[in-house]
mmCIF file of C-alpha atoms in Angstrom:
data_model
loop_
_atom_site.group_PDB
_atom_site.id
_atom_site.type_symbol
_atom_site.label_atom_id
_atom_site.label_comp_id
_atom_site.label_asym_id
_atom_site.label_seq_id
_atom_site.Cartn_x
_atom_site.Cartn_y
_atom_site.Cartn_z
ATOM 1 C CA UNK A 1241 3.393 -13.038 -2.661
ATOM 2 C CA UNK A 1242 7.239 -13.266 -3.689
ATOM 3 C CA UNK A 1243 9.570 -13.020 -0.269
ATOM 4 C CA UNK A 1244 10.783 -9.483 -0.851
ATOM 5 C CA UNK A 1245 14.758 -9.109 -1.212
ATOM 6 C CA UNK A 1246 17.614 -7.325 1.006
ATOM 7 C CA UNK A 1247 19.077 -4.498 0.374
ATOM 8 C CA UNK A 1248 21.948 -4.405 0.428
ATOM 9 C CA UNK A 1249 24.608 -3.413 3.353
ATOM 10 C CA UNK A 1250 26.170 0.259 1.945
ATOM 11 C CA UNK A 1251 22.716 1.115 0.324
ATOM 12 C CA UNK A 1252 20.869 0.626 3.521
ATOM 13 C CA UNK A 1253 23.409 3.734 5.502
ATOM 14 C CA UNK A 1254 21.681 6.375 6.218
ATOM 15 C CA UNK A 1255 23.572 9.399 3.581
ATOM 16 C CA UNK A 1256 23.782 11.250 6.107
ATOM 17 C CA UNK A 1257 25.584 9.275 7.692
ATOM 18 C CA UNK A 1258 27.834 8.198 4.811
ATOM 19 C CA UNK A 1259 28.408 12.032 4.692
ATOM 20 C CA UNK A 1260 29.519 12.387 9.019
ATOM 21 C CA UNK A 1261 32.257 10.437 9.195
ATOM 22 C CA UNK A 1262 33.579 11.238 5.705
ATOM 23 C CA UNK A 1263 34.072 14.492 7.670
ATOM 24 C CA UNK A 1264 34.903 13.503 11.183
ATOM 25 C CA UNK A 1265 37.226 11.203 9.080
ATOM 26 C CA UNK A 1266 39.601 14.292 7.732
ATOM 27 C CA UNK A 1267 38.494 16.828 10.427
ATOM 28 C CA UNK A 1268 40.201 14.268 13.517
ATOM 29 C CA UNK A 1269 43.246 12.950 11.445
ATOM 30 C CA UNK A 1270 44.982 15.248 11.828
ATOM 31 C CA UNK A 1271 43.853 17.327 15.853
ATOM 32 C CA UNK A 1272 45.566 13.063 16.113
ATOM 33 C CA UNK A 1273 48.743 13.654 13.925
ATOM 34 C CA UNK A 1274 49.807 17.526 15.212
ATOM 35 C CA UNK A 1275 48.292 17.705 17.755
ATOM 36 C CA UNK A 1276 47.964 15.119 20.291
ATOM 37 C CA UNK A 1277 50.446 12.464 18.632
ATOM 38 C CA UNK A 1278 54.328 13.181 20.276
ATOM 39 C CA UNK A 1279 56.502 15.943 18.438
ATOM 40 C CA UNK A 1280 57.664 14.194 15.060
ATOM 41 C CA UNK A 1281 60.639 15.661 12.317
ATOM 42 C CA UNK A 1282 57.599 16.146 10.091
ATOM 43 C CA UNK A 1283 55.301 19.668 10.189
ATOM 44 C CA UNK A 1284 52.534 21.271 8.177
ATOM 45 C CA UNK A 1285 51.780 24.322 7.644
ATOM 46 C CA UNK A 1286 47.613 23.787 6.767
ATOM 47 C CA UNK A 1287 47.604 22.411 10.587
ATOM 48 C CA UNK A 1288 49.554 23.942 12.832
ATOM 49 C CA UNK A 1289 50.509 22.579 15.824
ATOM 50 C CA UNK A 1290 49.983 25.941 17.883
ATOM 51 C CA UNK A 1291 46.761 25.579 15.991
ATOM 52 C CA UNK A 1292 44.181 24.740 17.882
ATOM 53 C CA UNK A 1293 45.848 26.619 21.304
ATOM 54 C CA UNK A 1294 43.439 29.651 21.526
ATOM 55 C CA UNK A 1295 39.961 29.118 23.070
ATOM 56 C CA UNK A 1296 38.519 30.857 19.946
ATOM 57 C CA UNK A 1297 39.797 28.162 17.839
ATOM 58 C CA UNK A 1298 38.655 24.367 20.010
ATOM 59 C CA UNK A 1299 35.224 26.873 20.130
ATOM 60 C CA UNK A 1300 35.001 28.148 15.926
ATOM 61 C CA UNK A 1301 36.021 24.004 15.982
ATOM 62 C CA UNK A 1302 33.376 21.933 18.474
ATOM 63 C CA UNK A 1303 30.766 24.654 15.959
ATOM 64 C CA UNK A 1304 32.810 23.310 12.766
ATOM 65 C CA UNK A 1305 31.676 19.569 14.231
ATOM 66 C CA UNK A 1306 27.861 20.522 15.972
ATOM 67 C CA UNK A 1307 27.027 21.876 12.770
ATOM 68 C CA UNK A 1308 28.501 19.377 10.598
ATOM 69 C CA UNK A 1309 26.828 16.685 12.202
ATOM 70 C CA UNK A 1310 22.819 18.717 12.581
ATOM 71 C CA UNK A 1311 23.478 18.566 8.665
ATOM 72 C CA UNK A 1312 23.932 14.524 8.558
ATOM 73 C CA UNK A 1313 21.678 14.539 10.579
ATOM 74 C CA UNK A 1314 18.300 15.918 8.903
ATOM 75 C CA UNK A 1315 20.142 15.610 5.411
ATOM 76 C CA UNK A 1316 17.411 12.918 4.639
ATOM 77 C CA UNK A 1317 15.074 15.188 5.933
ATOM 78 C CA UNK A 1318 16.017 18.884 4.981
ATOM 79 C CA UNK A 1319 17.757 18.121 2.239
ATOM 80 C CA UNK A 1320 18.847 22.125 1.578
ATOM 81 C CA UNK A 1321 19.657 23.604 5.011
ATOM 82 C CA UNK A 1322 21.475 19.671 6.134
ATOM 83 C CA UNK A 1323 23.856 20.772 3.413
ATOM 84 C CA UNK A 1324 24.313 24.638 3.652
ATOM 85 C CA UNK A 1325 25.096 23.186 6.991
ATOM 86 C CA UNK A 1326 27.498 20.895 5.647
ATOM 87 C CA UNK A 1327 29.094 23.784 4.275
ATOM 88 C CA UNK A 1328 29.288 26.161 6.249
ATOM 89 C CA UNK A 1329 30.614 23.060 9.260
ATOM 90 C CA UNK A 1330 33.399 22.960 6.812
ATOM 91 C CA UNK A 1331 34.299 26.906 6.636
ATOM 92 C CA UNK A 1332 34.247 26.890 11.101
ATOM 93 C CA UNK A 1333 36.870 24.446 10.525
ATOM 94 C CA UNK A 1334 39.095 25.786 8.452
ATOM 95 C CA UNK A 1335 39.086 29.058 10.022
ATOM 96 C CA UNK A 1336 39.511 27.404 12.845
ATOM 97 C CA UNK A 1337 42.410 25.885 12.064
ATOM 98 C CA UNK A 1338 43.571 29.724 10.579
ATOM 99 C CA UNK A 1339 43.491 27.568 7.148
ATOM 100 C CA UNK A 1340 43.113 29.711 3.758
ATOM 101 C CA UNK A 1341 42.535 26.807 1.890
ATOM 102 C CA UNK A 1342 40.120 24.128 1.852
ATOM 103 C CA UNK A 1343 41.583 21.042 2.885
ATOM 104 C CA UNK A 1344 40.953 18.375 -0.288
ATOM 105 C CA UNK A 1345 39.764 15.680 2.231
ATOM 106 C CA UNK A 1346 37.299 17.627 4.343
ATOM 107 C CA UNK A 1347 35.507 18.774 1.006
ATOM 108 C CA UNK A 1348 34.354 14.606 0.045
ATOM 109 C CA UNK A 1349 32.160 14.945 2.487
ATOM 110 C CA UNK A 1350 30.639 17.984 0.637
ATOM 111 C CA UNK A 1351 30.932 16.371 -2.623
ATOM 112 C CA UNK A 1352 29.051 12.901 -1.003
ATOM 113 C CA UNK A 1353 26.335 15.306 0.334
ATOM 114 C CA UNK A 1354 26.326 17.299 -3.358
ATOM 115 C CA UNK A 1355 25.597 13.171 -4.313
ATOM 116 C CA UNK A 1356 22.918 12.289 -2.684
ATOM 117 C CA UNK A 1357 21.159 15.887 -3.319
ATOM 118 C CA UNK A 1358 21.052 15.455 -7.068
ATOM 119 C CA UNK A 1359 20.120 11.604 -6.926
ATOM 120 C CA UNK A 1360 16.629 13.134 -4.509
ATOM 121 C CA UNK A 1361 15.987 15.987 -6.253
ATOM 122 C CA UNK A 1362 15.499 18.316 -8.887
ATOM 123 C CA UNK A 1363 17.465 19.278 -11.478
ATOM 124 C CA UNK A 1364 16.734 23.246 -10.200
ATOM 125 C CA UNK A 1365 17.424 21.700 -6.768
ATOM 126 C CA UNK A 1366 20.734 20.292 -7.311
ATOM 127 C CA UNK A 1367 22.599 23.169 -9.518
ATOM 128 C CA UNK A 1368 22.170 25.215 -7.414
ATOM 129 C CA UNK A 1369 23.342 23.058 -4.042
ATOM 130 C CA UNK A 1370 26.901 22.806 -6.961
ATOM 131 C CA UNK A 1371 26.618 25.722 -7.368
ATOM 132 C CA UNK A 1372 26.864 27.008 -3.748
ATOM 133 C CA UNK A 1373 29.980 24.087 -3.193
ATOM 134 C CA UNK A 1374 31.754 25.698 -6.335
ATOM 135 C CA UNK A 1375 30.829 29.772 -4.718
ATOM 136 C CA UNK A 1376 32.586 28.938 -1.733
ATOM 137 C CA UNK A 1377 35.514 26.965 -3.230
ATOM 138 C CA UNK A 1378 35.663 30.838 -5.747
ATOM 139 C CA UNK A 1379 36.015 32.530 -2.254
ATOM 140 C CA UNK A 1380 39.161 30.270 -0.612
ATOM 141 C CA UNK A 1381 40.628 31.772 -4.215
ATOM 142 C CA UNK A 1382 39.645 34.236 -4.777
ATOM 143 C CA UNK A 1383 40.929 35.649 -1.105
ATOM 144 C CA UNK A 1384 44.556 33.879 -1.179
ATOM 145 C CA UNK A 1385 45.077 35.919 -4.597
ATOM 146 C CA UNK A 1386 43.407 38.985 -3.737
ATOM 147 C CA UNK A 1387 45.936 38.555 -0.083
ATOM 148 C CA UNK A 1388 49.072 37.035 -1.907
ATOM 149 C CA UNK A 1389 49.149 34.073 -0.710
ATOM 150 C CA UNK A 1390 51.058 31.400 -2.752
ATOM 151 C CA UNK A 1391 50.346 27.647 -1.400
ATOM 152 C CA UNK A 1392 51.595 26.756 -4.865
ATOM 153 C CA UNK A 1393 49.011 25.008 -6.930
ATOM 154 C CA UNK A 1394 45.936 25.416 -5.648
ATOM 155 C CA UNK A 1395 43.255 22.983 -4.984
ATOM 156 C CA UNK A 1396 40.619 24.964 -5.951
ATOM 157 C CA UNK A 1397 40.414 23.229 -9.750
ATOM 158 C CA UNK A 1398 40.424 19.614 -8.271
ATOM 159 C CA UNK A 1399 38.034 20.501 -6.101
ATOM 160 C CA UNK A 1400 35.329 22.385 -8.532
ATOM 161 C CA UNK A 1401 36.489 19.003 -10.953
ATOM 162 C CA UNK A 1402 34.643 16.581 -7.423
ATOM 163 C CA UNK A 1403 32.386 19.212 -7.486
ATOM 164 C CA UNK A 1404 31.075 17.657 -10.807
ATOM 165 C CA UNK A 1405 31.834 14.283 -10.296
ATOM 166 C CA UNK A 1406 29.691 14.002 -7.505
ATOM 167 C CA UNK A 1407 26.420 16.001 -9.512
ATOM 168 C CA UNK A 1408 26.830 13.652 -12.427
ATOM 169 C CA UNK A 1409 27.041 10.655 -9.870
ATOM 170 C CA UNK A 1410 23.900 12.121 -8.151
ATOM 171 C CA UNK A 1411 22.102 12.815 -11.855
ATOM 172 C CA UNK A 1412 22.931 10.210 -12.626
ATOM 173 C CA UNK A 1413 20.770 8.688 -10.075
ATOM 174 C CA UNK A 1414 18.160 10.475 -10.152
ATOM 175 C CA UNK A 1415 17.976 9.760 -13.551
ATOM 176 C CA UNK A 1416 18.116 5.298 -13.550
ATOM 177 C CA UNK A 1417 15.363 6.285 -10.626
ATOM 178 C CA UNK A 1418 12.903 8.289 -13.220
ATOM 179 C CA UNK A 1419 13.655 5.671 -16.030
ATOM 180 C CA UNK A 1420 12.637 2.602 -13.956
ATOM 181 C CA UNK A 1421 9.106 4.354 -12.210
ATOM 182 C CA UNK A 1422 8.235 5.780 -15.645
ATOM 183 C CA UNK A 1423 8.860 2.727 -16.911
ATOM 184 C CA UNK A 1424 6.638 0.492 -13.926
ATOM 185 C CA UNK A 1425 4.527 3.171 -14.622
ATOM 186 C CA UNK A 1426 4.139 2.691 -18.059
ATOM 187 C CA UNK A 1427 4.396 -0.951 -17.698
ATOM 188 C CA UNK A 1428 0.897 -0.799 -15.471
ATOM 189 C CA UNK A 1429 -1.119 1.025 -16.651
ATOM 190 C CA UNK A 1430 -1.008 -1.572 -19.334
ATOM 191 C CA UNK A 1431 -1.364 -4.257 -17.314
ATOM 192 C CA UNK A 1432 -4.143 -2.619 -16.246
ATOM 193 C CA UNK A 1433 -5.219 -1.418 -19.842
ATOM 194 C CA UNK A 1434 -5.197 -5.731 -21.228
ATOM 195 C CA UNK A 1435 -7.012 -6.624 -17.938
ATOM 196 C CA UNK A 1436 -10.096 -4.309 -18.642
ATOM 197 C CA UNK A 1437 -10.137 -5.086 -22.765
ATOM 198 C CA UNK A 1438 -10.381 -8.975 -20.845
ATOM 199 C CA UNK A 1439 -13.527 -8.006 -18.825
ATOM 200 C CA UNK A 1440 -14.643 -6.199 -22.085
ATOM 201 C CA UNK A 1441 -14.494 -9.666 -23.248
ATOM 202 C CA UNK A 1442 -15.319 -11.572 -21.197
ATOM 203 C CA UNK A 1443 -18.907 -9.915 -20.799
ATOM 204 C CA UNK A 1444 -19.574 -9.795 -24.310
ATOM 205 C CA UNK A 1445 -19.260 -13.746 -24.273
ATOM 206 C CA UNK A 1446 -22.114 -12.783 -20.863
ATOM 207 C CA UNK A 1447 -23.939 -10.195 -23.415
ATOM 208 C CA UNK A 1448 -24.231 -13.384 -25.871
ATOM 209 C CA UNK A 1449 -25.240 -15.691 -23.347
ATOM 210 C CA UNK A 1450 -27.898 -13.961 -22.514
ATOM 211 C CA UNK A 1451 -28.983 -12.828 -25.521
ATOM 212 C CA UNK A 1452 -29.014 -16.514 -26.538
ATOM 213 C CA UNK A 1453 -31.427 -17.203 -24.065
ATOM 214 C CA UNK A 1454 -33.453 -14.696 -24.812
ATOM 215 C CA UNK A 1455 -33.477 -15.601 -28.750
ATOM 216 C CA UNK A 1456 -34.650 -19.189 -27.692
ATOM 217 C CA UNK A 1457 -36.726 -18.495 -25.499
ATOM 218 C CA UNK A 1458 -38.634 -15.860 -27.446
ATOM 219 C CA UNK A 1459 -38.648 -17.977 -30.768
ATOM 220 C CA UNK A 1460 -40.405 -20.814 -27.485
ATOM 221 C CA UNK A 1461 -43.022 -18.140 -26.607
ATOM 222 C CA UNK A 1462 -44.051 -17.653 -30.828
ATOM 223 C CA UNK A 1463 -44.692 -21.206 -31.342
ATOM 224 C CA UNK A 1464 -46.268 -21.758 -28.498
ATOM 225 C CA UNK A 1465 -48.473 -18.892 -27.300
ATOM 226 C CA UNK A 1466 -52.187 -20.050 -29.403
ATOM 227 C CA UNK A 1467 -51.771 -23.131 -27.716
ATOM 228 C CA UNK A 1468 -50.257 -22.677 -24.536
ATOM 229 C CA UNK A 1469 -50.468 -19.561 -23.345
ATOM 230 C CA UNK A 1470 -49.229 -20.156 -20.056
ATOM 231 C CA UNK A 1471 -45.276 -21.462 -20.994
ATOM 232 C CA UNK A 1472 -45.691 -18.638 -23.356
ATOM 233 C CA UNK A 1473 -45.870 -16.390 -20.344
ATOM 234 C CA UNK A 1474 -43.856 -18.322 -18.921
ATOM 235 C CA UNK A 1475 -40.807 -18.368 -21.626
ATOM 236 C CA UNK A 1476 -41.208 -13.638 -21.416
ATOM 237 C CA UNK A 1477 -40.857 -13.610 -18.139
ATOM 238 C CA UNK A 1478 -37.690 -15.436 -18.528
ATOM 239 C CA UNK A 1479 -36.336 -13.271 -21.125
ATOM 240 C CA UNK A 1480 -37.085 -9.923 -19.372
ATOM 241 C CA UNK A 1481 -35.524 -11.691 -16.594
ATOM 242 C CA UNK A 1482 -32.198 -11.719 -18.891
ATOM 243 C CA UNK A 1483 -32.413 -8.767 -20.748
ATOM 244 C CA UNK A 1484 -32.674 -6.418 -17.547
ATOM 245 C CA UNK A 1485 -29.270 -8.327 -16.164
ATOM 246 C CA UNK A 1486 -28.024 -8.371 -18.688
ATOM 247 C CA UNK A 1487 -28.583 -4.606 -19.036
ATOM 248 C CA UNK A 1488 -27.963 -3.338 -15.518
ATOM 249 C CA UNK A 1489 -24.855 -5.094 -15.866
ATOM 250 C CA UNK A 1490 -23.705 -2.983 -19.118
ATOM 251 C CA UNK A 1491 -24.987 -0.248 -16.744
ATOM 252 C CA UNK A 1492 -22.312 -0.686 -14.457
ATOM 253 C CA UNK A 1493 -18.912 -2.167 -16.442
ATOM 254 C CA UNK A 1494 -19.625 0.249 -18.960
ATOM 255 C CA UNK A 1495 -20.650 3.153 -16.605
ATOM 256 C CA UNK A 1496 -17.783 2.341 -15.535
ATOM 257 C CA UNK A 1497 -14.971 1.607 -17.794
ATOM 258 C CA UNK A 1498 -15.551 4.602 -19.229
ATOM 259 C CA UNK A 1499 -13.615 6.818 -17.249
ATOM 260 C CA UNK A 1500 -10.610 4.771 -18.103
ATOM 261 C CA UNK A 1501 -7.425 5.624 -19.905
ATOM 262 C CA UNK A 1502 -8.367 5.237 -23.064
ATOM 263 C CA UNK A 1503 -5.273 6.232 -25.200
ATOM 264 C CA UNK A 1504 -3.676 2.625 -24.963
ATOM 265 C CA UNK A 1505 -6.462 0.522 -26.334
ATOM 266 C CA UNK A 1506 -5.908 -1.312 -29.680
ATOM 267 C CA UNK A 1507 -2.651 -2.753 -28.185
ATOM 268 C CA UNK A 1508 -2.814 -5.835 -30.634
ATOM 269 C CA UNK A 1509 -4.178 -8.333 -28.073
ATOM 270 C CA UNK A 1510 -6.328 -10.113 -28.761
ATOM 271 C CA UNK A 1511 -4.687 -13.223 -29.908
ATOM 272 C CA UNK A 1512 -7.597 -14.310 -32.440
ATOM 273 C CA UNK A 1513 -10.680 -14.916 -30.087
ATOM 274 C CA UNK A 1514 -13.019 -17.530 -31.177
ATOM 275 C CA UNK A 1515 -16.645 -15.608 -31.288
ATOM 276 C CA UNK A 1516 -18.752 -16.226 -28.398
ATOM 277 C CA UNK A 1517 -20.503 -19.474 -27.849
ATOM 278 C CA UNK A 1518 -24.060 -19.974 -26.569
ATOM 279 C CA UNK A 1519 -22.699 -21.351 -23.137
ATOM 280 C CA UNK A 1520 -22.829 -20.228 -19.556
ATOM 281 C CA UNK A 1521 -19.583 -17.951 -18.508
ATOM 282 C CA UNK A 1522 -18.136 -19.270 -15.223
ATOM 283 C CA UNK A 1523 -18.177 -18.994 -12.101
ATOM 284 C CA UNK A 1524 -18.297 -19.184 -8.403
ATOM 285 C CA UNK A 1525 -19.565 -22.328 -9.308
ATOM 286 C CA UNK A 1526 -16.681 -23.831 -11.056
ATOM 287 C CA UNK A 1527 -14.729 -22.443 -7.474
ATOM 288 C CA UNK A 1528 -14.950 -26.342 -6.095
ATOM 289 C CA UNK A 1529 -13.613 -27.609 -9.425
ATOM 290 C CA UNK A 1530 -11.018 -24.515 -8.918
ATOM 291 C CA UNK A 1531 -10.172 -26.082 -6.116
ATOM 292 C CA UNK A 1532 -9.653 -29.885 -7.219
ATOM 293 C CA UNK A 1533 -7.213 -28.851 -9.968
ATOM 294 C CA UNK A 1534 -5.505 -27.186 -6.713
ATOM 295 C CA UNK A 1535 -4.966 -29.958 -4.891
ATOM 296 C CA UNK A 1536 -3.806 -31.599 -7.343
ATOM 297 C CA UNK A 1537 -1.043 -29.865 -8.210
ATOM 298 C CA UNK A 1538 -0.364 -29.969 -4.003
ATOM 299 C CA UNK A 1539 -2.480 -27.625 -2.386
ATOM 300 C CA UNK A 1540 -5.013 -28.082 -0.666
ATOM 301 C CA UNK A 1541 -7.598 -25.451 -0.827
ATOM 302 C CA UNK A 1542 -11.144 -25.618 1.027
ATOM 303 C CA UNK A 1543 -13.859 -23.683 0.427
ATOM 304 C CA UNK A 1544 -16.877 -22.790 2.935
ATOM 305 C CA UNK A 1545 -19.582 -20.937 1.568
ATOM 306 C CA UNK A 1546 -22.010 -19.734 4.831
ATOM 307 C CA UNK A 1547 -25.092 -17.233 4.039
ATOM 308 C CA UNK A 1548 -27.947 -17.800 1.878
ATOM 309 C CA UNK A 1549 -26.704 -19.339 -1.618
ATOM 310 C CA UNK A 1550 -28.883 -17.315 -4.405
ATOM 311 C CA UNK A 1551 -28.043 -16.574 -8.267
ATOM 312 C CA UNK A 1552 -25.686 -13.737 -8.746
ATOM 313 C CA UNK A 1553 -25.446 -11.089 -11.903
ATOM 314 C CA UNK A 1554 -23.289 -12.491 -14.369
ATOM 315 C CA UNK A 1555 -20.489 -9.298 -13.648
ATOM 316 C CA UNK A 1556 -20.645 -9.411 -10.106
ATOM 317 C CA UNK A 1557 -20.426 -13.616 -10.110
ATOM 318 C CA UNK A 1558 -17.707 -13.666 -13.099
ATOM 319 C CA UNK A 1559 -16.137 -11.149 -11.458
ATOM 320 C CA UNK A 1560 -15.671 -12.947 -8.269
ATOM 321 C CA UNK A 1561 -14.122 -15.920 -9.598
ATOM 322 C CA UNK A 1562 -11.918 -14.864 -11.226
ATOM 323 C CA UNK A 1563 -10.357 -12.723 -8.198
ATOM 324 C CA UNK A 1564 -10.530 -16.800 -6.460
ATOM 325 C CA UNK A 1565 -8.940 -18.393 -9.330
ATOM 326 C CA UNK A 1566 -5.540 -15.441 -9.884
ATOM 327 C CA UNK A 1567 -5.195 -15.483 -5.889
ATOM 328 C CA UNK A 1568 -5.216 -19.314 -5.559
ATOM 329 C CA UNK A 1569 -2.555 -19.806 -8.589
ATOM 330 C CA UNK A 1570 -0.742 -16.803 -6.304
ATOM 331 C CA UNK A 1571 -1.001 -19.589 -4.093
ATOM 332 C CA UNK A 1572 -0.108 -22.432 -5.577
ATOM 333 C CA UNK A 1573 2.531 -20.196 -8.351
ATOM 334 C CA UNK A 1574 4.427 -18.793 -4.691
ATOM 335 C CA UNK A 1575 3.654 -18.475 -1.652
ATOM 336 C CA UNK A 1576 5.143 -22.116 -0.135
ATOM 337 C CA UNK A 1577 1.420 -23.343 2.181
ATOM 338 C CA UNK A 1578 0.716 -26.891 1.259
ATOM 339 C CA UNK A 1579 -2.760 -25.421 1.841
ATOM 340 C CA UNK A 1580 -5.228 -22.256 1.142
ATOM 341 C CA UNK A 1581 -9.274 -21.356 2.349
ATOM 342 C CA UNK A 1582 -11.494 -19.864 0.199
ATOM 343 C CA UNK A 1583 -14.566 -18.487 2.073
ATOM 344 C CA UNK A 1584 -17.260 -16.996 -0.089
ATOM 345 C CA UNK A 1585 -20.647 -15.994 2.162
ATOM 346 C CA UNK A 1586 -23.760 -14.205 0.490
ATOM 347 C CA UNK A 1587 -24.906 -11.030 2.409
ATOM 348 C CA UNK A 1588 -27.771 -9.378 2.379
ATOM 349 C CA UNK A 1589 -26.338 -6.917 0.108
ATOM 350 C CA UNK A 1590 -23.021 -7.798 -1.163
ATOM 351 C CA UNK A 1591 -20.770 -11.100 -1.986
ATOM 352 C CA UNK A 1592 -17.838 -11.033 0.904
ATOM 353 C CA UNK A 1593 -14.971 -13.544 -0.892
ATOM 354 C CA UNK A 1594 -11.780 -13.865 1.481
ATOM 355 C CA UNK A 1595 -8.378 -16.595 0.037
ATOM 356 C CA UNK A 1596 -6.041 -17.110 2.660
ATOM 357 C CA UNK A 1597 -2.996 -18.830 3.177
ATOM 358 C CA UNK A 1598 -0.384 -20.130 5.805
ATOM 359 C CA UNK A 1599 2.751 -19.416 3.693
ATOM 360 C CA UNK A 1600 6.302 -17.388 3.893
ATOM 361 C CA UNK A 1601 5.018 -15.650 1.232
ATOM 362 C CA UNK A 1602 4.312 -11.864 2.178
ATOM 363 C CA UNK A 1603 4.358 -10.655 -1.055
ATOM 364 C CA UNK A 1604 2.664 -9.257 -4.328
ATOM 365 C CA UNK A 1605 0.601 -11.482 -5.833
ATOM 366 C CA UNK A 1606 2.949 -12.000 -8.407
ATOM 367 C CA UNK A 1607 6.835 -11.560 -9.472
ATOM 368 C CA UNK A 1608 5.223 -8.391 -10.655
ATOM 369 C CA UNK A 1609 2.555 -7.118 -9.056
ATOM 370 C CA UNK A 1610 -0.228 -6.892 -11.354
ATOM 371 C CA UNK A 1611 -2.101 -9.770 -10.674
ATOM 372 C CA UNK A 1612 -3.214 -8.026 -8.037
ATOM 373 C CA UNK A 1613 -3.529 -5.104 -9.991
ATOM 374 C CA UNK A 1614 -6.141 -7.539 -12.440
ATOM 375 C CA UNK A 1615 -7.613 -8.300 -9.248
ATOM 376 C CA UNK A 1616 -7.566 -4.512 -7.648
ATOM 377 C CA UNK A 1617 -9.557 -3.173 -11.051
ATOM 378 C CA UNK A 1618 -12.251 -5.743 -11.447
ATOM 379 C CA UNK A 1619 -13.100 -4.679 -7.831
ATOM 380 C CA UNK A 1620 -12.960 -0.831 -8.461
ATOM 381 C CA UNK A 1621 -15.251 -1.849 -12.022
ATOM 382 C CA UNK A 1622 -17.851 -3.127 -9.393
ATOM 383 C CA UNK A 1623 -17.671 -0.240 -7.380
ATOM 384 C CA UNK A 1624 -16.022 -2.556 -4.517
ATOM 385 C CA UNK A 1625 -13.988 -2.970 -1.639
ATOM 386 C CA UNK A 1626 -10.643 -4.736 -2.695
ATOM 387 C CA UNK A 1627 -7.727 -4.898 0.318
ATOM 388 C CA UNK A 1628 -4.699 -7.908 -0.291
ATOM 389 C CA UNK A 1629 -1.572 -8.060 1.944
ATOM 390 C CA UNK A 1630 0.462 -10.385 4.490
ATOM 391 C CA UNK A 1631 -1.637 -11.455 7.082
ATOM 392 C CA UNK A 1632 -0.764 -10.793 11.459
ATOM 393 C CA UNK A 1633 0.120 -14.310 11.821
ATOM 394 C CA UNK A 1634 1.820 -15.475 8.323
ATOM 395 C CA UNK A 1635 0.906 -16.174 5.249
ATOM 396 C CA UNK A 1636 -1.081 -12.955 2.644
ATOM 397 C CA UNK A 1637 -4.966 -12.319 2.654
ATOM 398 C CA UNK A 1638 -6.906 -11.584 -0.452
ATOM 399 C CA UNK A 1639 -9.984 -9.931 0.748
ATOM 400 C CA UNK A 1640 -12.827 -8.684 -1.412
ATOM 401 C CA UNK A 1641 -16.592 -6.988 -1.234
ATOM 402 C CA UNK A 1642 -19.186 -6.308 -3.946
ATOM 403 C CA UNK A 1643 -21.890 -5.267 -3.785
ATOM 404 C CA UNK A 1644 -24.795 -6.978 -4.747
ATOM 405 C CA UNK A 1645 -27.705 -4.828 -6.296
ATOM 406 C CA UNK A 1646 -31.150 -5.306 -5.721
ATOM 407 C CA UNK A 1647 -34.224 -6.218 -7.368
ATOM 408 C CA UNK A 1648 -35.680 -2.987 -7.518
ATOM 409 C CA UNK A 1649 -31.970 -0.749 -8.427
ATOM 410 C CA UNK A 1650 -32.362 -2.999 -11.705
ATOM 411 C CA UNK A 1651 -35.076 -2.538 -12.395
ATOM 412 C CA UNK A 1652 -34.669 0.895 -12.922
ATOM 413 C CA UNK A 1653 -31.940 0.858 -14.552
ATOM 414 C CA UNK A 1654 -33.339 -0.935 -16.614
ATOM 415 C CA UNK A 1655 -36.540 1.522 -17.004
ATOM 416 C CA UNK A 1656 -33.302 4.128 -17.406
ATOM 417 C CA UNK A 1657 -32.240 2.583 -19.867
#
């Protein structure tokens, strides 16, 4: 439940606004300096004082402003058409001033737009955009050569270099972002795999416990079958019930695990676990003990149970406890709250669990978000529903619904096996 960190102001400014500011600054400056201001001894060949005297020139300049404004506004939604509008507006401004080259400062807006395209679009799209800018510069250079206008040092090679630099910067950002997403996806996949391995080990402990009960009850029944038939019958009924519940849990768990990608299996995360014992597996009966531990850590945990309490399948009981445990741990470590509420409701065909707090957290439960991944994975393996997120009134809420198979369903699955 870590709080999100606000991004810097420069990163929150839309790229279209950067493009518009760069272009408008370069376009307005010569109008103010060479048209509106009083005449000065210095003058500009690119921006003559009478360059905007004609109505056609003013209309073209106004059209250039509109094209660039429209392109900058649509740069995030439709990058390619918006980029074309920015280039068209830049060309229209040079025609309005009767220029045979693009001013370098005004072409900076095209570079900004290209950098953004290279950062968010595919390499093919960004190279096409860069080729368009280079093509416009080539046309200006060839046109000046054909018309015999020699203005000294040609600016097009330098502008072409800025195009290449803008594309390289944007492409580097694109690659860094793709690499970060790949690392996060890989870490999330490893977290899911590790959680499934943990679930499988816990299921192994549960099955070992059930098999131990079956062995003990079967041995007891064998010893008293002739002298105490009633006790032998009771023991065999216990064996039957334990066997069917174990088979039902195995079928639900393994049926879901078979759908998982096993490519990352065998990562060596066993860490030398001890063999399974015959001690009962943990479950919702241990929630009060968990609440006492969290309360001792400084966060008062209140447990409310609703509905008719009844024994649950081992896999459902264990998954519900692990979800409560992870949620309470997150509340203690990350929420900053002084209290936490755990609600456990036994319904007719499902178990509902909610863990809520009033802390400052609105994050993912842990610093990396893998705590929520584990809870969601446990719920999905049992065909349940999982939701987690900030509460409208503040704090964080984890809500889980786990279906409870009826005895008829368990018997049918056992017979199918």
